[in-house]
Short mmCIF file of C-alpha atoms and ligand atoms in Angstrom, two decimals:
data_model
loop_
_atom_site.label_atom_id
_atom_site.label_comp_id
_atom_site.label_asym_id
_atom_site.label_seq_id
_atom_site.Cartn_x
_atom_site.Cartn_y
_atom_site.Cartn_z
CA UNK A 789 21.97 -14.59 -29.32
CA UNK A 790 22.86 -18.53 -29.29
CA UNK A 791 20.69 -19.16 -25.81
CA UNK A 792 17.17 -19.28 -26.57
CA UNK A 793 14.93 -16.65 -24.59
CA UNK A 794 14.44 -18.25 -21.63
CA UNK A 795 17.91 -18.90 -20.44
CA UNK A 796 18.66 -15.27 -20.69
CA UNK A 797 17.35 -12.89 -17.61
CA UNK A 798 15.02 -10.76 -19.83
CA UNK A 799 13.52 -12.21 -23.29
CA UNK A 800 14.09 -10.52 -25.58
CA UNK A 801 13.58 -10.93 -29.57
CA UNK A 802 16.48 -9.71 -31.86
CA UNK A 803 14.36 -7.88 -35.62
CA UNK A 804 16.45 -7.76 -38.30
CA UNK A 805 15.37 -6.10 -41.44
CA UNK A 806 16.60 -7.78 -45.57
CA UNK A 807 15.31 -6.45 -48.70
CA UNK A 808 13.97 -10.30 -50.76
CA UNK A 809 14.98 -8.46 -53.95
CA UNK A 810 18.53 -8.55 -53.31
CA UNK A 811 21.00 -11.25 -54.77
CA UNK A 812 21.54 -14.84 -53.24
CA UNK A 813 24.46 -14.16 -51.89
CA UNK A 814 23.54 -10.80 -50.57
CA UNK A 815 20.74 -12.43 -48.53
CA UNK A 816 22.87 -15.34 -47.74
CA UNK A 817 25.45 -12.79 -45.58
CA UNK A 818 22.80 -10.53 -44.27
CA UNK A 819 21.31 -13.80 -42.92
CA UNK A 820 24.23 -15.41 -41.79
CA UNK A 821 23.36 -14.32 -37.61
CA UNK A 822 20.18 -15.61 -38.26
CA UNK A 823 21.59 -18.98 -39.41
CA UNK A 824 23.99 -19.34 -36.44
CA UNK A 825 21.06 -19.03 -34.11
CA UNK A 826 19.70 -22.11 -36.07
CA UNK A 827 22.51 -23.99 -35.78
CA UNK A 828 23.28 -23.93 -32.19
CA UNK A 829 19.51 -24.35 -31.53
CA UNK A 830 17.67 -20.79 -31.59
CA UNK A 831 14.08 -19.96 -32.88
CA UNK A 832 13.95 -17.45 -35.75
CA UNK A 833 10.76 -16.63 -37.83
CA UNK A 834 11.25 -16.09 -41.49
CA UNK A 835 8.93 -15.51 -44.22
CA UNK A 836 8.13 -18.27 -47.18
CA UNK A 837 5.98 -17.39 -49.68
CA UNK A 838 2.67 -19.03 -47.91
CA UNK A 839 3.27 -17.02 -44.75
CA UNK A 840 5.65 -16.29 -41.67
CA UNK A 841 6.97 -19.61 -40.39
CA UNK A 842 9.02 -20.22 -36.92
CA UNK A 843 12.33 -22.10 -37.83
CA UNK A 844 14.33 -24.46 -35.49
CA UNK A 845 17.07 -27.13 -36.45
CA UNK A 846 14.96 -30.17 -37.55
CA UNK A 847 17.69 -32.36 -36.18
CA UNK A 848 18.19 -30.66 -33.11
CA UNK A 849 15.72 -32.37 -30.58
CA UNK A 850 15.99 -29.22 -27.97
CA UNK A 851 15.36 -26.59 -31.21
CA UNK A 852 11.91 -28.22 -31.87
CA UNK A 853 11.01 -28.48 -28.32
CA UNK A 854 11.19 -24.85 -28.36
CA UNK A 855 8.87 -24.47 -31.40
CA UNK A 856 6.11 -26.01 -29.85
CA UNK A 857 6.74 -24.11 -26.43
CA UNK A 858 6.66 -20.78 -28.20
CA UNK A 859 3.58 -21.65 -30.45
CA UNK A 860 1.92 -23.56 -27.41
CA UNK A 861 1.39 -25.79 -30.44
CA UNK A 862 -0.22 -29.20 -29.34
CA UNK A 863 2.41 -32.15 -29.13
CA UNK A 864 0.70 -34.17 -31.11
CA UNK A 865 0.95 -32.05 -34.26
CA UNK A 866 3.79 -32.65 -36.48
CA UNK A 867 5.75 -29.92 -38.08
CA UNK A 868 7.01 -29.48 -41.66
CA UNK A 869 10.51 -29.79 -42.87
CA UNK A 870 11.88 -27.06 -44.95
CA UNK A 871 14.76 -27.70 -47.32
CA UNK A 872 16.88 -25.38 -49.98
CA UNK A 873 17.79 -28.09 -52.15
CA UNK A 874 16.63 -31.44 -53.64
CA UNK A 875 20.01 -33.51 -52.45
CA UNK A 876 18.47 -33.19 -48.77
CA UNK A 877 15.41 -35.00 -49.48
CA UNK A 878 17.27 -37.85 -49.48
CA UNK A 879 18.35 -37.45 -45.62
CA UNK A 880 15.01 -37.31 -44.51
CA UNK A 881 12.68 -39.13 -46.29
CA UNK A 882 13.43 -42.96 -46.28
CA UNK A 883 12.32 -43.39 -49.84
CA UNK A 884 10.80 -40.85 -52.53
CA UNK A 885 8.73 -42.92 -54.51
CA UNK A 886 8.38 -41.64 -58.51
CA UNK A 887 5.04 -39.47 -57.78
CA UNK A 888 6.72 -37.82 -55.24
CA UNK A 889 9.56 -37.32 -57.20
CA UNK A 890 7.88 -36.03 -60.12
CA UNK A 891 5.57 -33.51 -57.85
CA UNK A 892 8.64 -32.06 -56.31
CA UNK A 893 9.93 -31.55 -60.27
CA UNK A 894 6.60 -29.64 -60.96
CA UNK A 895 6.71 -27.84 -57.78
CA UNK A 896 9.30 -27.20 -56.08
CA UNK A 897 10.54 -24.69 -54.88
CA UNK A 898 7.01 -24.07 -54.04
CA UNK A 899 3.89 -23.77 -51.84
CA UNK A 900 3.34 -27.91 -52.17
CA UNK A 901 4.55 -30.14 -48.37
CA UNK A 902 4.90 -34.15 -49.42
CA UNK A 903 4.14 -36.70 -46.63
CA UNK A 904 6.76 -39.65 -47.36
CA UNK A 905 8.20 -42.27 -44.99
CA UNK A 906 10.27 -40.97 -42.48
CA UNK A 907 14.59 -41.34 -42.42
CA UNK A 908 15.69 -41.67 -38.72
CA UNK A 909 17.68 -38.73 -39.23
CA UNK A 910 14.45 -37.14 -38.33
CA UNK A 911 14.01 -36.78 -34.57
CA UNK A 912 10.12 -38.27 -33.43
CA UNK A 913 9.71 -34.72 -32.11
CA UNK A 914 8.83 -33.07 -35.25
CA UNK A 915 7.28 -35.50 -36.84
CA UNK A 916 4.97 -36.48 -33.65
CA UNK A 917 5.90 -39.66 -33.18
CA UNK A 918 4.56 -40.84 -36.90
CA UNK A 919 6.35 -42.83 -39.30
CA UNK A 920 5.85 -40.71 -41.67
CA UNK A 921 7.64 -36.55 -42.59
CA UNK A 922 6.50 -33.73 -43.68
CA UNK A 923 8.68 -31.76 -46.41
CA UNK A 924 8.59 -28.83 -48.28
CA UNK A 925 11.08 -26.71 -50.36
CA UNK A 926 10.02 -23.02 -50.32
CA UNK A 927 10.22 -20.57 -53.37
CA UNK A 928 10.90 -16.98 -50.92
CA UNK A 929 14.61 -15.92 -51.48
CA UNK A 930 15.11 -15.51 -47.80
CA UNK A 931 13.43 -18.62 -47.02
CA UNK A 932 15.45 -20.17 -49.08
CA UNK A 933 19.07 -18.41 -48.54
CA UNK A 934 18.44 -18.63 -44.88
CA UNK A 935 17.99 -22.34 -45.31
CA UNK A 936 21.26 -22.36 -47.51
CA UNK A 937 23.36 -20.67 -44.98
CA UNK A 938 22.02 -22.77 -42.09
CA UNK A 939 23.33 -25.82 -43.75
CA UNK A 940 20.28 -27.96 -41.92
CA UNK A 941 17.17 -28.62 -42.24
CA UNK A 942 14.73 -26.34 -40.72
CA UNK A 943 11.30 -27.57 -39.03
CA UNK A 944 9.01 -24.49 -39.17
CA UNK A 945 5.15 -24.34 -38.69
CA UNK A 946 3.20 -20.82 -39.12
CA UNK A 947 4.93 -18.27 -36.71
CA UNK A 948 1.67 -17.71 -34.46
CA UNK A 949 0.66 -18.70 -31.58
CA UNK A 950 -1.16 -22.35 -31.66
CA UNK A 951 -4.83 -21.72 -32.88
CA UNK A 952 -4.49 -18.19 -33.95
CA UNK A 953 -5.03 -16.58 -37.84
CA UNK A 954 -1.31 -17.74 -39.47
CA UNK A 955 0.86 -14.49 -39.55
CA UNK A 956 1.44 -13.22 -43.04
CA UNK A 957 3.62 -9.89 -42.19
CA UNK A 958 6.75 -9.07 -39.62
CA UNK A 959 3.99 -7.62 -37.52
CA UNK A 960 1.67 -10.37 -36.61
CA UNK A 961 4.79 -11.88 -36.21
CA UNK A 962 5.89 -9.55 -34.01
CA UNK A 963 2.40 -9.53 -32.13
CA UNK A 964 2.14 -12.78 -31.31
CA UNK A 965 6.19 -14.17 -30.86
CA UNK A 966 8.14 -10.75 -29.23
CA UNK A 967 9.90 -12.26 -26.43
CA UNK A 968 9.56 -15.89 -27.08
CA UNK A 969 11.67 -16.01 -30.02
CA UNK A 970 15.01 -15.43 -30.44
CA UNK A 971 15.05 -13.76 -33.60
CA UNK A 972 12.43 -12.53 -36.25
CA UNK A 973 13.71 -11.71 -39.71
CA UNK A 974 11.63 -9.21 -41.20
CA UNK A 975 11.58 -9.88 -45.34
CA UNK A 976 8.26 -7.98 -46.15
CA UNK A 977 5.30 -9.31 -46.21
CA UNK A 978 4.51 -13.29 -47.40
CA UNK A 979 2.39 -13.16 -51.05
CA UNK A 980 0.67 -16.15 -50.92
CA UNK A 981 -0.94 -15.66 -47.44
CA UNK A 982 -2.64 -19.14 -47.24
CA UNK A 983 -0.22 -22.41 -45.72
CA UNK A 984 0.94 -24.77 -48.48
CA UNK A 985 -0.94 -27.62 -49.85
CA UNK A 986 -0.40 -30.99 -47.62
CA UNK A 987 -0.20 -34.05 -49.83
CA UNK A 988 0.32 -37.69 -48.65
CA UNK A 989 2.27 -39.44 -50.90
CA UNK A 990 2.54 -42.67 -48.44
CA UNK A 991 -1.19 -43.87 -49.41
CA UNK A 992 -2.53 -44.88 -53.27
CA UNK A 993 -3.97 -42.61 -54.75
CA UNK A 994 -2.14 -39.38 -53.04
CA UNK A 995 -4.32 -37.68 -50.62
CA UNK A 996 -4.51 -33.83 -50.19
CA UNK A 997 -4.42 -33.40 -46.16
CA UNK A 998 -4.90 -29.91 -46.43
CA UNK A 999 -6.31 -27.62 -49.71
CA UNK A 1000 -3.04 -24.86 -49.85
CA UNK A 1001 -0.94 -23.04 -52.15
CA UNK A 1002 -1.07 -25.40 -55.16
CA UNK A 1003 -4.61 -26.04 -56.25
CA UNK A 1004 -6.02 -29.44 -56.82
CA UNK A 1005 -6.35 -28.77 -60.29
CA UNK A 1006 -2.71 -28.23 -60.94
CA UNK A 1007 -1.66 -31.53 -58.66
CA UNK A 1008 -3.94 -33.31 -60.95
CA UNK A 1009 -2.58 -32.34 -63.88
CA UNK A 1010 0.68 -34.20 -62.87
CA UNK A 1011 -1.70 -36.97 -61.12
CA UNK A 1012 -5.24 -37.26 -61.89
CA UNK A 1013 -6.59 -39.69 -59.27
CA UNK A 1014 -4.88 -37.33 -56.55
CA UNK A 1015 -8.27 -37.40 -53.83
CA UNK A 1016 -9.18 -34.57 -51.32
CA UNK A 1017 -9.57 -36.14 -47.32
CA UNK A 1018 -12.92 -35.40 -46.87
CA UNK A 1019 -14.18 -34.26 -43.31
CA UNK A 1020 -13.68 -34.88 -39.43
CA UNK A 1021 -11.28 -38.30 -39.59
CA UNK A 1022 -8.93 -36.31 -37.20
CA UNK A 1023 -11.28 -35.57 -34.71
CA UNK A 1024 -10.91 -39.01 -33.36
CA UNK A 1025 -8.50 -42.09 -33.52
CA UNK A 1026 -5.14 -42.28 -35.57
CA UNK A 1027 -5.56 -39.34 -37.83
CA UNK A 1028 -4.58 -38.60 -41.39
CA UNK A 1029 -3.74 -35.16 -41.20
CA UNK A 1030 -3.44 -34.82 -37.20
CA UNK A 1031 -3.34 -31.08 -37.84
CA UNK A 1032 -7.28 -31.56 -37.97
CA UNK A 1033 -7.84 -32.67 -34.53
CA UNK A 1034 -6.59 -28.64 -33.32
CA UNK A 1035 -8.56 -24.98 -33.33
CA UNK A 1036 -7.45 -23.51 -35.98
CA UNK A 1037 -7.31 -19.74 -37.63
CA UNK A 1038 -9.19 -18.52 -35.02
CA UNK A 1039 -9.88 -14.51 -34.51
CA UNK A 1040 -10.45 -13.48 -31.44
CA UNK A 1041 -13.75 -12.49 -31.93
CA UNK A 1042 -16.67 -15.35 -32.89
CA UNK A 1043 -16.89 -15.38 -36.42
CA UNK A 1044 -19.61 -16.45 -38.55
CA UNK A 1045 -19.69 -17.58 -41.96
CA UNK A 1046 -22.12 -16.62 -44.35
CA UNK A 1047 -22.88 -19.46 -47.48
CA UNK A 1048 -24.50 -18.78 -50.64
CA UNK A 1049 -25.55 -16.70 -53.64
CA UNK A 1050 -23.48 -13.86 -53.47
CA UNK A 1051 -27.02 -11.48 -53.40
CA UNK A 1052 -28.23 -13.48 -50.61
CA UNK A 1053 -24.91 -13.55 -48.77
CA UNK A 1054 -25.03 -9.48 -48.96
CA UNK A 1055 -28.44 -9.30 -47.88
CA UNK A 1056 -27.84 -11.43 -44.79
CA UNK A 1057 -24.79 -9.70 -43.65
CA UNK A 1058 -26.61 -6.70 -43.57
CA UNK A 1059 -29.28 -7.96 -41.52
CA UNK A 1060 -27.59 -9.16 -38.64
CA UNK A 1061 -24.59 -6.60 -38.85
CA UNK A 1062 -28.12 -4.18 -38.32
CA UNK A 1063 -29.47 -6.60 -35.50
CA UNK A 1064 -25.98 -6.35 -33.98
CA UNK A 1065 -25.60 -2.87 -34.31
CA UNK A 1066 -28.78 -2.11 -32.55
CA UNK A 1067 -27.63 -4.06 -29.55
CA UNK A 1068 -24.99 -1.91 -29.12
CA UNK A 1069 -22.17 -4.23 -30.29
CA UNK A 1070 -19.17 -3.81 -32.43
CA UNK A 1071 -19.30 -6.12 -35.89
CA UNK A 1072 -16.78 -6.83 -38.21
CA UNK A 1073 -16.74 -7.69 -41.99
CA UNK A 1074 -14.10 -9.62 -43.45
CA UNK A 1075 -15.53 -9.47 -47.08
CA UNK A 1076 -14.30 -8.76 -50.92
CA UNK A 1077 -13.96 -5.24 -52.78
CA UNK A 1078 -17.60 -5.58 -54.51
CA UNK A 1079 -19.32 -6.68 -50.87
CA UNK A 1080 -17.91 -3.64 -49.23
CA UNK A 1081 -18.87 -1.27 -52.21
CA UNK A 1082 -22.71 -2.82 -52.05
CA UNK A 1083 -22.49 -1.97 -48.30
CA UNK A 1084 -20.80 1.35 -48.21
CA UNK A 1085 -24.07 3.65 -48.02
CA UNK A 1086 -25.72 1.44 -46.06
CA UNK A 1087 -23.54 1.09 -43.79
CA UNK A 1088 -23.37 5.04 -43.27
CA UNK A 1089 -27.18 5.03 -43.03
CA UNK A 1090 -26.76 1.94 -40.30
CA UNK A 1091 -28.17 3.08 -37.16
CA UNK A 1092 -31.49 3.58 -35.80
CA UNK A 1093 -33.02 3.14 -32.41
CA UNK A 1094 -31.71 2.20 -29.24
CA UNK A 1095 -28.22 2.21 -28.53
CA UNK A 1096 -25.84 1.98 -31.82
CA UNK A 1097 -22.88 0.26 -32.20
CA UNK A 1098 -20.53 0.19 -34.98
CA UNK A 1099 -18.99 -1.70 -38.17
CA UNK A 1100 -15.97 -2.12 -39.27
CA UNK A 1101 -14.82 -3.45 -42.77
CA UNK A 1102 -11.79 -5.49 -43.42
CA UNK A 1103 -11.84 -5.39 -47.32
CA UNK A 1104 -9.47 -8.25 -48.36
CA UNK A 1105 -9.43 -8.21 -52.06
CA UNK A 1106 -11.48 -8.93 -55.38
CA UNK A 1107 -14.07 -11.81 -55.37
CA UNK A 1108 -12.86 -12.46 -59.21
CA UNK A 1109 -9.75 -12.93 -57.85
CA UNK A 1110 -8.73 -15.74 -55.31
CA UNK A 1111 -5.48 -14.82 -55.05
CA UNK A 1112 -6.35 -11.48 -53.61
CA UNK A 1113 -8.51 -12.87 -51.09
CA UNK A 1114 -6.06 -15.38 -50.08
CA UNK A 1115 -3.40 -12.83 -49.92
CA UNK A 1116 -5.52 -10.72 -47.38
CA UNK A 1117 -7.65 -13.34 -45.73
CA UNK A 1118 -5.30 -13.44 -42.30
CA UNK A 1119 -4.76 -9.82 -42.24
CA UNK A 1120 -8.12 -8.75 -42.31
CA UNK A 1121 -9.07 -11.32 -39.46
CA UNK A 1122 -6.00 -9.94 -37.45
CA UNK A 1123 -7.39 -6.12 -38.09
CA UNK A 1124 -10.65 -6.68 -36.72
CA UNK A 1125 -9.51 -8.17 -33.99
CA UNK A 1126 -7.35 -5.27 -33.57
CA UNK A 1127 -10.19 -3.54 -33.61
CA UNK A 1128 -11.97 -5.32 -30.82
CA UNK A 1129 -14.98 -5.60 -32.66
CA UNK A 1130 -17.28 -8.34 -30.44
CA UNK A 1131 -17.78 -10.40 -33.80
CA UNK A 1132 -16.66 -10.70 -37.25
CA UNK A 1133 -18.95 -12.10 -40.42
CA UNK A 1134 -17.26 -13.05 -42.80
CA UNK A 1135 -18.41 -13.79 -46.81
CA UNK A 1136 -17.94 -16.93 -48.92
CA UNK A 1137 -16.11 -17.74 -52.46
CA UNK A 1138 -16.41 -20.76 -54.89
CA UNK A 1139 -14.67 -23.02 -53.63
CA UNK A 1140 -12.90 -24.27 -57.22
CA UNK A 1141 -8.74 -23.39 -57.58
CA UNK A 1142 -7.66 -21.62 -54.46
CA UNK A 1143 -10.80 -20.74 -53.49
CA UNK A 1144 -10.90 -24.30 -51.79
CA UNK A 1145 -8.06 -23.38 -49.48
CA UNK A 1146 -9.71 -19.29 -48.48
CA UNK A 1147 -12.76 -22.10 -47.72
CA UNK A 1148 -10.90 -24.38 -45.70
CA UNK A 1149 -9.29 -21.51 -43.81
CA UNK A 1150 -12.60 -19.87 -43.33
CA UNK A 1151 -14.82 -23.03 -42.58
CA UNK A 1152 -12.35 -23.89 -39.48
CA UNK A 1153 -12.20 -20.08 -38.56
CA UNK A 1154 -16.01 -20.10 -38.48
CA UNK A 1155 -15.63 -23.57 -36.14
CA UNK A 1156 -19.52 -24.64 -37.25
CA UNK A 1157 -20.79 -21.13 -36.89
CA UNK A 1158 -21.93 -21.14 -40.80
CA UNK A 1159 -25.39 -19.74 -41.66
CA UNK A 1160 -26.76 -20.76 -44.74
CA UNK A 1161 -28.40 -18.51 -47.23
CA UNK A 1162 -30.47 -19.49 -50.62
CA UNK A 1163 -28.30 -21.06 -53.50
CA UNK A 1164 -24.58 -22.46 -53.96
CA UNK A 1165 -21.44 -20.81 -52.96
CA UNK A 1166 -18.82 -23.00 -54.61
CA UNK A 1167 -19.29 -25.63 -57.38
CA UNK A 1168 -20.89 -29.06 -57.81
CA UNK A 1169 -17.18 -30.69 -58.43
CA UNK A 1170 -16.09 -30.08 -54.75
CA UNK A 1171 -18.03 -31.35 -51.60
CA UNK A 1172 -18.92 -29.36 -48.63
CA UNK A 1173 -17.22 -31.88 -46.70
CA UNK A 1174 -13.74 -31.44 -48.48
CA UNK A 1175 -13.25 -27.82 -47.06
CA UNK A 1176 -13.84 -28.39 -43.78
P1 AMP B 2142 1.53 -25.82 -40.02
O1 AMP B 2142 2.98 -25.94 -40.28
O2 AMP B 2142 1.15 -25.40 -38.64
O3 AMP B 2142 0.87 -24.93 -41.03
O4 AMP B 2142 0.89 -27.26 -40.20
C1 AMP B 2142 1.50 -28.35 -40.85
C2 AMP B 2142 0.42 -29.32 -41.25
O5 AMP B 2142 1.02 -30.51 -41.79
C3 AMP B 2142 -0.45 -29.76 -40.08
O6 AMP B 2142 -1.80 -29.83 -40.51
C4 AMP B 2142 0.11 -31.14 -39.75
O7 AMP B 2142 -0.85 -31.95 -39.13
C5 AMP B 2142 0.48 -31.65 -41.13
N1 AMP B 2142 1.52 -32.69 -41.06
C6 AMP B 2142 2.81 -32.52 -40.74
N2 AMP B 2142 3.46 -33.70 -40.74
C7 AMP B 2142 2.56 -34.64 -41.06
C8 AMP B 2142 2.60 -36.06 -41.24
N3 AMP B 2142 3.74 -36.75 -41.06
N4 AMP B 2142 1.46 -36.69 -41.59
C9 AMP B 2142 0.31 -36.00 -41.78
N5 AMP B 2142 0.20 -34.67 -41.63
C10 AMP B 2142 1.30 -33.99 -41.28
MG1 MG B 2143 -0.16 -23.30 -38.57
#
């Protein structure tokens, strides 16, 4: 198991099974294979509680060149650090200034990744050649014992391949990585199922790179002139949050998102699942409980002339409840595309709590393909601009 896959004849990708209820130090020796393969360099995939991430050495120049080869991940795109304990900040970030500091108190272990100045512990590899690192300290017991029992530092972006919806079981896992991992430790399935909030601490005020995990709200509790980056900076020049230049969360299948009154949004993707339908093709809905129940007879009634096609639901979870819909969001784009369907619609939320991250997620799914209906989806606190 210590060569990666392609120095062996056949690649192959070693599944291991733990139970995340068991003690520390359970996990800790179920996990220890896993670690070795860290240490001398491997690529294992291990869930967090945001969603499935691909873990190499982050000291190990050779491990994180194999992170972006797997993911086909753009060079250019710098990778989070994951750590099990607060003592290891210290290794990689030069300095950890006292809102850092007391964000990591409030958060940590937790879905929250810091931006501070780089140590030069920290290989230009993962961070992309910026001066600046990425860290976070995940709350998932295997995460975290696997971490422990590596005894590094582990560099780990979302376990899918570059551009593709971020994996939130063992499965999509397994879809996407079989054969150009070494190892994928399945630990059930990740709760959270949106990436972790990205906040850069090296600028005044903090800026939040990316909506995640931790909502606005709660960062500004601990600091109230925390500010959202606002749309395209990355798509040209130096970028803030370089992650924004890439595709991102992409189905397979075009997907269109629908903005508005929640009435309106139902009445619209009825109408053009129905003009789709007639011409034959196969359309998918990623929407909420109460969207699916409002379609359910129609959608057996769907039909008519000409040659019929078909609809599929992917029901993610309760539009009173963002958590739900965050915790299903990937998984239902992964169904439908399991399903082939030739194009997905998907419905909107407000975009206040973590309802600004299932936005962000959605608006770069979507890729501009948005079709506004009557009325306001999310809230007059939050711009348009800051989910995209
Ligand atoms: P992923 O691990 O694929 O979910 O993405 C990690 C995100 O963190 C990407 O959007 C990166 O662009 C961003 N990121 C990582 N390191 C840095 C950094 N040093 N400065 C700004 N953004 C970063
Ligand atoms: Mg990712």
């Amino acid at each position: 198991m210590s060569d990666a896959p392609e120095k062996r004849g056949k690649p192959t990708t070693v599944l291991i099974v733990v139970d995340p209820s068991g003690s520390a130090e359970r996990l800790e020796a179920e996990l220890g294979e896993a670690a070795r393969v860290l240490r001398d360099g491997g690529t294992v995939a291990f869930p967090t509680e945001t969603v499935y991430g691909l873990g190499g050495n982050a000291l190990d120049r050779r491990a994180v060149a194999r992170i972006f080869a797997a993911k086909g991940r753009p060079q250019d795109n710098p990778l989070i650090v994951h750590i099990a304990d607060m003592g290891a900040l210290e290794s990689i970030a030069s300095s950890v200034l006292p809102g850092a500091r007391a964000l990591a108190d409030r958060f940590w272990p937790g879905p929250l990744t810091l931006i501070l100045p780089k140590s030069d512990a920290i290989p230009d590899e993962v961070t992309a050649g910026l001066d600046s690192v990425a860290v976070r300290m995940p709350s998932h017991p295997v995460a975290a014992a696997l971490i422990r029992a590596a005894g590094v530092p582990v560099a780990a972006p979302s376990a899918n391949i570059s551009g593709r919806p971020s994996p939130t079981s063992a499965e999509h896992v397994w879809h996407d990585m079989a054969g150009r991992i070494d190892m994928l430790v399945d630990g059930g399935s990740a709760d959270i199922g949106v990436e972790s909030t990205v906040i850069d601490m090296t600028c005044s005020p903090p800026m939040i790179l990316r909506p995640g995990g931790i909502t606005l709200e709660e960062i500004r509790e601990v600091i109230p002139e925390t500010v959202v980056l606002t749309g395209g900076e990355g798509l040209d020049g130096p970028a803030k949050s370089p992650g924004l230049r890439h595709r991102h969360y992409s189905p397979e299948a075009q997907m269109w998102l629908v903005i508005g009154e929640w009435d309106a949004q139902v009445d619209e993707i009825k109408s053009r699942a129905a003009a789709e339908v007639r011409l034959g093709r196969r359309v998918g809905l990623l929407v909420s409980t109460e969207t699916a129940a409002k379609l359910c007879t129609w959608i057996r009634d769907c039909g008519g002339e000409g040659p019929v096609g078909e609809i599929i639901v992917a029901e993610i979870g309760s539009r009173n409840d963002a958590s739900q819909v965050a915790s299903g969001l990937f998984d239902g784009m992964r169904r439908l595309d399991a399903a082939e369907v030739d194009m997905m619609l998907a419905e909107s939320y407000d975009a206040r709590g973590m309802g600004l991250a299932i936005m962000n997620r959605l608006m770069r799914a979507a890729g501009g393909r948005i079709i506004r209906v009557q009325g306001e989806a999310g809230n007059d606190l939050i711009s348009e601009k800051s989910i995209e």
